[in-house]
Tab-separated table of C-alpha atoms in Angstrom:
chain	number	residue	atom	x	y	z
N	132	MET	CA	-135.679	100.493	-185.949
N	133	VAL	CA	-138.751	102.439	-185.467
N	134	ASP	CA	-138.742	104.703	-182.468
N	135	ILE	CA	-142.207	104.509	-180.807
N	136	GLU	CA	-143.111	107.269	-178.298
N	137	PHE	CA	-145.429	107.070	-175.404
N	138	TYR	CA	-148.761	108.624	-176.929
N	139	ASP	CA	-151.768	110.779	-175.663
N	140	ARG	CA	-152.604	109.787	-171.998
N	141	LYS	CA	-153.279	113.261	-170.936
N	142	ARG	CA	-156.625	112.581	-169.171
N	143	GLU	CA	-154.883	109.813	-167.171
N	144	ILE	CA	-151.851	112.030	-166.603
N	145	ASP	CA	-153.733	114.910	-165.390
N	146	GLU	CA	-155.827	113.049	-162.933
N	147	ILE	CA	-152.831	111.305	-161.272
N	148	VAL	CA	-150.641	114.360	-161.141
N	149	GLY	CA	-153.728	116.101	-159.684
N	150	ILE	CA	-153.658	113.387	-157.157
N	151	LEU	CA	-149.938	113.775	-156.198
N	152	ASN	CA	-150.225	117.362	-155.916
N	153	THR	CA	-152.676	117.255	-153.086
N	154	ARG	CA	-152.399	115.644	-149.674
N	155	PRO	CA	-152.231	111.683	-149.663
N	156	ASP	CA	-155.743	110.910	-148.551
N	157	LEU	CA	-156.896	107.712	-150.416
N	158	ILE	CA	-155.390	104.573	-151.837
N	159	ASN	CA	-155.202	104.769	-155.653
N	160	PHE	CA	-155.948	101.661	-157.604
N	161	ILE	CA	-155.015	102.016	-161.218
N	162	TYR	CA	-156.796	99.263	-163.225
N	163	GLY	CA	-157.854	98.059	-166.829
N	164	PRO	CA	-157.759	95.386	-169.217
N	165	ILE	CA	-154.563	93.538	-169.903
N	166	ASN	CA	-151.557	95.420	-171.777
N	167	SER	CA	-153.746	98.542	-171.589
N	168	GLY	CA	-150.679	100.730	-170.807
N	169	LYS	CA	-151.156	101.042	-166.984
N	170	SER	CA	-147.416	100.251	-165.998
N	171	THR	CA	-145.965	102.440	-168.889
N	172	LEU	CA	-148.325	105.125	-167.768
N	173	MET	CA	-146.989	105.239	-164.220
N	174	ILE	CA	-143.391	104.881	-165.501
N	175	GLU	CA	-144.028	108.218	-167.691
N	176	ILE	CA	-145.210	109.856	-164.784
N	177	ILE	CA	-142.376	108.945	-162.315
N	178	LYS	CA	-139.739	110.140	-164.994
N	179	SER	CA	-141.419	113.541	-165.228
N	180	LEU	CA	-141.840	114.008	-161.222
N	181	PRO	CA	-140.065	117.119	-159.675
N	182	LYS	CA	-137.629	116.522	-156.880
N	183	ASP	CA	-140.188	117.232	-154.366
N	184	PHE	CA	-141.179	113.468	-154.816
N	185	VAL	CA	-139.388	110.101	-153.700
N	186	THR	CA	-140.990	107.175	-155.611
N	187	PHE	CA	-140.738	103.277	-154.584
N	188	CYS	CA	-141.967	101.216	-157.765
N	189	ILE	CA	-142.301	97.660	-156.615
N	190	ASP	CA	-142.868	95.314	-159.525
N	191	LEU	CA	-144.424	92.073	-157.985
N	192	ARG	CA	-144.222	90.410	-161.460
N	193	GLU	CA	-140.395	90.502	-161.736
N	194	LYS	CA	-139.672	88.002	-158.871
N	195	PHE	CA	-141.279	84.713	-157.638
N	196	VAL	CA	-143.574	85.513	-154.900
N	197	ALA	CA	-144.729	82.237	-153.363
N	198	SER	CA	-144.321	83.076	-149.320
N	199	TYR	CA	-144.510	85.550	-147.105
N	200	GLU	CA	-140.473	85.747	-146.773
N	201	ASP	CA	-140.624	86.254	-150.826
N	202	PHE	CA	-143.147	89.365	-150.613
N	203	ILE	CA	-140.884	90.895	-147.729
N	204	LYS	CA	-137.716	90.537	-149.958
N	205	VAL	CA	-139.377	92.125	-153.042
N	206	LEU	CA	-140.533	95.193	-150.850
N	207	PHE	CA	-137.159	96.195	-149.742
N	208	GLU	CA	-133.733	97.134	-151.396
N	209	VAL	CA	-130.997	95.289	-149.333
N	210	HIS	CA	-127.958	97.189	-148.286
N	211	ARG	CA	-125.351	94.721	-147.138
N	212	LYS	CA	-123.414	97.035	-144.874
N	213	ARG	CA	-124.183	96.421	-141.143
N	214	VAL	CA	-125.926	99.242	-139.521
N	215	THR	CA	-126.038	100.546	-135.950
N	216	ASP	CA	-128.068	103.838	-136.466
N	217	TYR	CA	-130.827	103.206	-138.561
N	218	THR	CA	-131.850	106.784	-138.687
N	219	LYS	CA	-128.715	107.760	-140.494
N	220	PHE	CA	-128.784	104.882	-142.645
N	221	ILE	CA	-132.195	105.827	-143.895
N	222	VAL	CA	-131.369	109.512	-144.251
N	223	LYS	CA	-128.305	108.267	-146.477
N	224	ALA	CA	-130.329	105.760	-148.376
N	225	LEU	CA	-132.729	108.136	-149.563
N	226	GLU	CA	-130.567	110.243	-151.767
N	227	SER	CA	-131.974	108.646	-154.863
N	228	LEU	CA	-135.267	110.040	-155.895
N	229	HIS	CA	-136.395	106.782	-157.566
N	230	LEU	CA	-136.096	103.152	-155.995
N	231	SER	CA	-137.266	99.962	-156.865
N	232	GLY	CA	-137.601	98.899	-153.147
N	233	ILE	CA	-137.430	100.413	-149.575
N	234	PRO	CA	-133.740	100.702	-148.442
N	235	ILE	CA	-133.034	98.446	-145.577
N	236	PRO	CA	-129.787	97.099	-143.858
N	237	LYS	CA	-129.413	93.410	-144.524
N	238	ASP	CA	-129.052	92.425	-140.735
N	239	LEU	CA	-132.507	94.149	-139.976
N	240	LEU	CA	-134.285	92.447	-142.974
N	241	ALA	CA	-132.751	88.907	-141.610
N	242	GLU	CA	-133.982	89.801	-138.165
N	243	MET	CA	-137.682	90.884	-139.317
N	244	LEU	CA	-137.712	87.436	-141.461
N	245	ARG	CA	-136.777	85.338	-138.392
N	246	GLU	CA	-139.392	87.157	-136.160
N	247	ARG	CA	-142.090	86.875	-138.926
N	248	GLU	CA	-143.898	90.135	-137.428
N	249	THR	CA	-145.664	91.978	-139.983
N	250	GLU	CA	-146.154	94.894	-137.319
N	251	ASN	CA	-142.258	95.545	-137.472
N	252	VAL	CA	-141.952	95.470	-141.014
N	253	PHE	CA	-144.717	98.113	-141.575
N	254	ALA	CA	-143.420	100.331	-138.613
N	255	TYR	CA	-139.924	100.239	-140.630
N	256	ILE	CA	-141.825	101.500	-143.893
N	257	ILE	CA	-143.649	104.142	-141.656
N	258	GLU	CA	-140.285	105.203	-140.317
N	259	VAL	CA	-138.608	105.576	-143.677
N	260	PHE	CA	-141.674	107.290	-144.937
N	261	GLU	CA	-141.506	109.832	-141.709
N	262	ARG	CA	-137.850	110.547	-142.771
N	263	ILE	CA	-138.494	111.349	-146.311
N	264	ARG	CA	-141.388	113.947	-145.003
N	265	ASP	CA	-138.662	115.372	-142.597
N	266	LYS	CA	-136.743	116.195	-145.493
N	267	GLY	CA	-139.352	118.142	-146.972
N	268	LYS	CA	-139.977	115.527	-149.624
N	269	ILE	CA	-143.456	113.498	-150.689
N	270	PRO	CA	-143.188	109.456	-150.584
N	271	VAL	CA	-144.816	107.926	-153.484
N	272	LEU	CA	-145.331	103.809	-153.098
N	273	ILE	CA	-146.390	101.954	-156.329
N	274	LEU	CA	-147.186	98.303	-156.099
N	275	ASP	CA	-147.576	96.824	-159.805
N	276	GLU	CA	-149.473	93.489	-160.183
N	277	LEU	CA	-150.700	93.595	-156.373
N	278	GLN	CA	-153.157	90.591	-156.923
N	279	VAL	CA	-149.908	88.247	-156.873
N	280	ILE	CA	-150.063	88.209	-153.066
N	281	GLY	CA	-153.851	88.017	-152.819
N	282	ASP	CA	-153.895	84.270	-151.404
N	283	LEU	CA	-150.633	84.630	-149.078
N	284	LYS	CA	-151.092	84.275	-145.592
N	285	ILE	CA	-149.473	85.113	-142.307
N	286	ASP	CA	-151.678	84.336	-139.490
N	287	GLU	CA	-154.292	85.938	-141.709
N	288	LEU	CA	-154.274	86.809	-145.590
N	289	LEU	CA	-151.298	89.340	-145.970
N	290	ILE	CA	-153.463	91.395	-148.416
N	291	TYR	CA	-155.607	92.760	-145.285
N	292	ARG	CA	-152.742	93.594	-143.449
N	293	LEU	CA	-151.156	95.321	-146.242
N	294	PHE	CA	-154.358	97.316	-146.877
N	295	ASN	CA	-154.212	98.217	-143.242
N	296	LEU	CA	-150.617	99.684	-143.993
N	297	PHE	CA	-152.164	101.688	-147.055
N	298	VAL	CA	-155.076	103.114	-144.949
N	299	SER	CA	-152.367	104.281	-142.145
N	300	LEU	CA	-150.074	105.694	-144.847
N	301	THR	CA	-152.851	107.606	-146.547
N	302	LYS	CA	-156.415	108.247	-144.844
N	303	LYS	CA	-154.672	108.365	-141.282
N	304	ARG	CA	-151.317	109.738	-141.449
N	305	HIS	CA	-151.357	111.550	-144.672
N	306	LEU	CA	-147.772	110.278	-145.168
N	307	ALA	CA	-147.559	109.056	-148.674
N	308	HIS	CA	-149.226	108.511	-151.907
N	309	VAL	CA	-150.197	104.936	-152.495
N	310	PHE	CA	-150.810	103.333	-156.191
N	311	ALA	CA	-151.611	99.739	-156.655
N	312	ILE	CA	-151.763	98.590	-160.101
N	313	THR	CA	-153.519	95.460	-161.551
N	314	SER	CA	-155.425	93.894	-164.395
N	315	ASP	CA	-157.081	91.134	-162.430
N	316	SER	CA	-160.964	91.920	-162.315
N	317	VAL	CA	-161.360	89.372	-160.035
N	318	PHE	CA	-159.033	91.044	-157.654
N	319	ILE	CA	-160.352	94.478	-158.354
N	320	GLU	CA	-164.056	93.157	-157.821
N	321	LYS	CA	-163.073	91.373	-154.489
N	322	VAL	CA	-161.268	94.716	-153.100
N	323	TYR	CA	-164.218	96.991	-154.386
N	324	GLU	CA	-166.883	94.882	-152.446
N	325	GLU	CA	-164.700	94.738	-149.264
N	326	ALA	CA	-166.428	97.014	-146.751
N	327	MET	CA	-163.020	98.081	-145.103
N	328	LEU	CA	-161.974	100.176	-148.169
N	329	HIS	CA	-165.249	101.941	-148.609
N	330	GLY	CA	-164.254	105.710	-148.582
N	331	ARG	CA	-160.754	104.835	-148.461
N	332	CYS	CA	-159.749	104.278	-152.017
N	333	ARG	CA	-160.353	105.592	-155.563
N	334	TYR	CA	-160.241	103.741	-158.915
N	335	ILE	CA	-158.515	105.083	-162.082
N	336	LEU	CA	-159.232	103.148	-165.065
N	337	VAL	CA	-156.517	102.983	-167.895
N	338	ASP	CA	-158.454	101.451	-170.800
N	339	ASP	CA	-157.320	100.747	-174.234
N	340	PHE	CA	-157.199	103.747	-176.754
N	341	ASP	CA	-160.515	104.722	-178.400
N	342	TYR	CA	-161.063	105.051	-182.053
N	343	ASN	CA	-159.721	108.816	-182.464
N	344	THR	CA	-156.626	107.972	-180.381
N	345	THR	CA	-155.726	104.988	-182.031
N	346	LYS	CA	-156.248	106.846	-185.618
N	347	GLY	CA	-154.175	109.742	-184.351
N	348	PHE	CA	-151.464	107.117	-183.105
N	349	LEU	CA	-151.408	105.169	-186.356
N	350	LYS	CA	-151.257	108.499	-188.324
N	351	LYS	CA	-148.053	109.499	-186.471
N	352	TYR	CA	-146.433	106.345	-188.332
N	353	GLU	CA	-147.989	107.305	-191.754
N	354	PHE	CA	-150.660	104.486	-191.743
N	355	SER	CA	-153.236	105.102	-194.533
N	356	ASP	CA	-156.959	105.413	-193.604
N	357	ASP	CA	-157.631	101.721	-194.991
N	358	GLN	CA	-154.810	100.415	-192.778
N	359	ILE	CA	-156.287	102.306	-189.969
N	360	GLU	CA	-159.778	100.747	-190.534
N	361	LEU	CA	-158.078	97.521	-190.727
N	362	ILE	CA	-156.278	97.807	-187.485
N	363	TRP	CA	-159.129	99.138	-185.708
N	364	GLN	CA	-161.666	96.308	-186.937
N	365	TYR	CA	-159.170	93.548	-185.875
N	366	LEU	CA	-157.161	94.911	-182.933
N	367	GLY	CA	-159.096	97.893	-181.716
N	368	GLY	CA	-157.007	100.227	-179.530
N	369	LYS	CA	-154.977	97.729	-177.424
N	370	PRO	CA	-151.362	99.626	-177.198
N	371	VAL	CA	-149.237	96.604	-177.216
N	372	TYR	CA	-151.130	95.405	-180.439
N	373	LEU	CA	-150.831	98.877	-182.209
N	374	VAL	CA	-147.063	98.854	-181.261
N	375	GLU	CA	-146.746	95.453	-182.940
N	376	ALA	CA	-148.494	96.748	-186.211
N	377	VAL	CA	-146.168	99.679	-186.362
N	378	ARG	CA	-143.275	97.345	-186.244
N	379	ILE	CA	-144.767	94.838	-188.986
N	380	LYS	CA	-145.627	97.790	-191.435
N	381	SER	CA	-142.070	99.190	-190.707
N	382	MET	CA	-140.737	95.847	-191.808
N	383	GLY	CA	-142.814	95.809	-195.038
N	384	LYS	CA	-144.898	92.838	-194.118
N	385	ASP	CA	-148.478	92.709	-194.995
N	386	LEU	CA	-150.837	94.022	-192.235
N	387	ARG	CA	-154.039	91.895	-193.212
N	388	SER	CA	-151.931	88.791	-192.764
N	389	PHE	CA	-150.607	89.932	-189.546
N	390	CYS	CA	-153.991	90.706	-188.397
N	391	ASP	CA	-155.445	87.363	-189.560
N	392	GLU	CA	-152.581	85.568	-187.824
N	393	MET	CA	-153.317	87.375	-184.613
N	394	LEU	CA	-156.956	86.192	-184.640
N	395	LYS	CA	-156.051	82.808	-185.467
N	396	ILE	CA	-153.736	82.538	-182.284
N	397	ARG	CA	-156.508	84.255	-180.210
N	398	LEU	CA	-158.967	81.783	-181.395
N	399	GLY	CA	-156.810	78.658	-180.623
N	400	GLN	CA	-156.181	79.975	-177.456
N	401	LEU	CA	-159.929	80.281	-176.553
N	402	PHE	CA	-159.993	76.516	-177.954
N	403	ASP	CA	-157.497	75.287	-175.623
N	404	ALA	CA	-158.946	77.117	-172.550
N	405	ILE	CA	-162.593	76.245	-173.034
N	406	LEU	CA	-162.914	72.995	-174.931
N	407	PRO	CA	-161.337	70.630	-172.494
N	408	LEU	CA	-164.270	71.597	-170.210
N	409	GLU	CA	-166.902	69.776	-172.738
N	410	ASN	CA	-165.434	66.303	-171.300
N	411	VAL	CA	-164.440	67.455	-167.887
N	412	ASP	CA	-167.444	69.653	-166.725
N	413	ARG	CA	-170.217	69.549	-169.492
N	414	ASN	CA	-172.517	71.763	-167.334
N	415	ARG	CA	-169.903	74.372	-166.559
N	416	TYR	CA	-168.841	74.161	-170.501
N	417	GLU	CA	-172.539	74.934	-171.382
N	418	ARG	CA	-173.018	77.733	-168.851
N	419	ILE	CA	-169.835	79.818	-170.370
N	420	LEU	CA	-170.990	79.387	-174.011
N	421	VAL	CA	-174.452	80.544	-172.807
N	422	TYR	CA	-172.723	83.565	-171.102
N	423	LEU	CA	-170.467	84.064	-174.333
N	424	ARG	CA	-173.385	84.217	-176.549
N	425	LYS	CA	-174.367	87.590	-174.929
N	426	PHE	CA	-171.644	89.071	-176.806
N	427	GLU	CA	-172.670	87.884	-180.471
N	428	GLU	CA	-174.687	91.349	-180.735
N	429	SER	CA	-172.918	93.367	-177.823
N	430	GLU	CA	-169.620	94.666	-176.905
N	431	TYR	CA	-170.264	94.570	-173.297
N	432	VAL	CA	-172.585	93.262	-170.746
N	433	GLU	CA	-173.670	94.506	-167.414
N	434	TYR	CA	-173.271	92.329	-164.303
N	435	ARG	CA	-174.511	92.423	-160.545
N	436	TYR	CA	-171.993	89.957	-159.428
N	437	ILE	CA	-168.779	87.684	-160.660
N	438	THR	CA	-170.558	84.148	-161.405
N	439	ASP	CA	-168.255	81.150	-161.831
N	440	GLU	CA	-168.340	81.256	-165.644
N	441	ILE	CA	-167.403	85.046	-165.695
N	442	GLY	CA	-164.603	84.280	-163.037
N	443	PHE	CA	-163.492	81.513	-165.515
N	444	LEU	CA	-163.221	83.675	-168.421
N	445	ILE	CA	-161.403	86.270	-166.588
N	446	LYS	CA	-158.970	83.943	-165.110
N	447	ASN	CA	-158.344	82.871	-168.703
N	448	ASN	CA	-157.753	86.603	-169.760
N	449	VAL	CA	-160.910	86.497	-172.252
N	450	LEU	CA	-162.991	88.975	-170.368
N	451	PHE	CA	-162.395	92.041	-168.226
N	452	ALA	CA	-164.768	93.093	-165.478
N	453	ASP	CA	-165.036	96.802	-164.462
N	454	PRO	CA	-166.394	96.868	-160.855
N	455	VAL	CA	-167.196	100.785	-161.190
N	456	LYS	CA	-169.014	100.561	-164.175
N	457	ARG	CA	-170.371	97.046	-163.511
N	458	ILE	CA	-169.795	95.860	-166.806
N	459	VAL	CA	-167.835	92.970	-168.593
N	460	LYS	CA	-166.230	93.213	-171.796
N	461	PRO	CA	-163.747	91.067	-173.739
N	462	GLN	CA	-160.225	91.915	-173.036
N	463	SER	CA	-159.668	93.444	-176.669
N	464	ARG	CA	-161.538	93.827	-179.907
N	465	LEU	CA	-159.119	90.992	-180.922
N	466	ASP	CA	-160.891	88.964	-178.235
N	467	LEU	CA	-164.368	90.006	-179.236
N	468	LEU	CA	-163.781	88.711	-182.829
N	469	ALA	CA	-162.235	85.513	-181.425
N	470	ILE	CA	-165.291	84.949	-179.079
N	471	ARG	CA	-167.720	85.472	-182.125
N	472	LYS	CA	-165.517	83.042	-184.359
N	473	PHE	CA	-165.360	80.629	-181.868
N	474	LEU	CA	-169.018	80.470	-181.054
N	475	LYS	CA	-169.700	79.951	-184.914
N	476	GLU	CA	-167.387	77.166	-184.979
N	477	VAL	CA	-168.501	75.191	-181.723
N	478	GLY	CA	-172.169	75.744	-182.978
């Protein structure tokens, strides 16, 4: 079995570590195309942090989140013992430096769920983080795939209340570093346009590898120059595809057949996503085709706002919108090739 190591994210690591070494002041959005290595990057950084930090890494993909109660349960790491002195409990529970949720006694969580008072939930989180600070440590809250709760409501959209908590933890109290990870371009665009977050957040792009980084990665696994060119032309610098290419090569399989198969699969997915619209909503179908034709000669397109056709293609993981650069591009080199082949076949 080939041991594939984490590779060359020095620029992103330096930026994030630099943030961690300053006073918490802004919400940090880690964004980028799907499978570009955002979560892997944060995991690597967490592993290397000194004991001055206590991290809470909450992955909203790992559990089904369909209600307010689901979200609250995901936030916390439940301790089943009944507790009367919450301050002592918090201090004891924080002996670990890396947690998958915020420690809470089972009885207190049950009470919060009965009352459905978000303010009480957030007040408890602030108290936990204050106890961490009192111990001379710095809390780091990481929420992966934050867009999962974008439509959840409790009196109002839960996401707005959560952002208010983030602003309190960072800009107001300077109490904790907050990182929100997402690949959902529509969600990023919505957040970027929200006036309530202007001046209160920063955006850190974790993109696919460029050509030189891709070449350096593949060279480590003894790919020839011809093989590197083949992989780049088909798959670009998408880390998850490069890892799969290394696996295929290690098994002695043909790389060109692998690339052709990947393109065939992605093309089929485009047909499945777009062609049904031809009979259901002909006008929308035509607008999507017109927009896709922009990529026949270009690798990215500038935009002013997310139109219906852009939103459709983003939701189907065909395109990625960067709200900072104000560009739309295919999710990967493979998607670009599939788009061009799709347009040729539909005429």
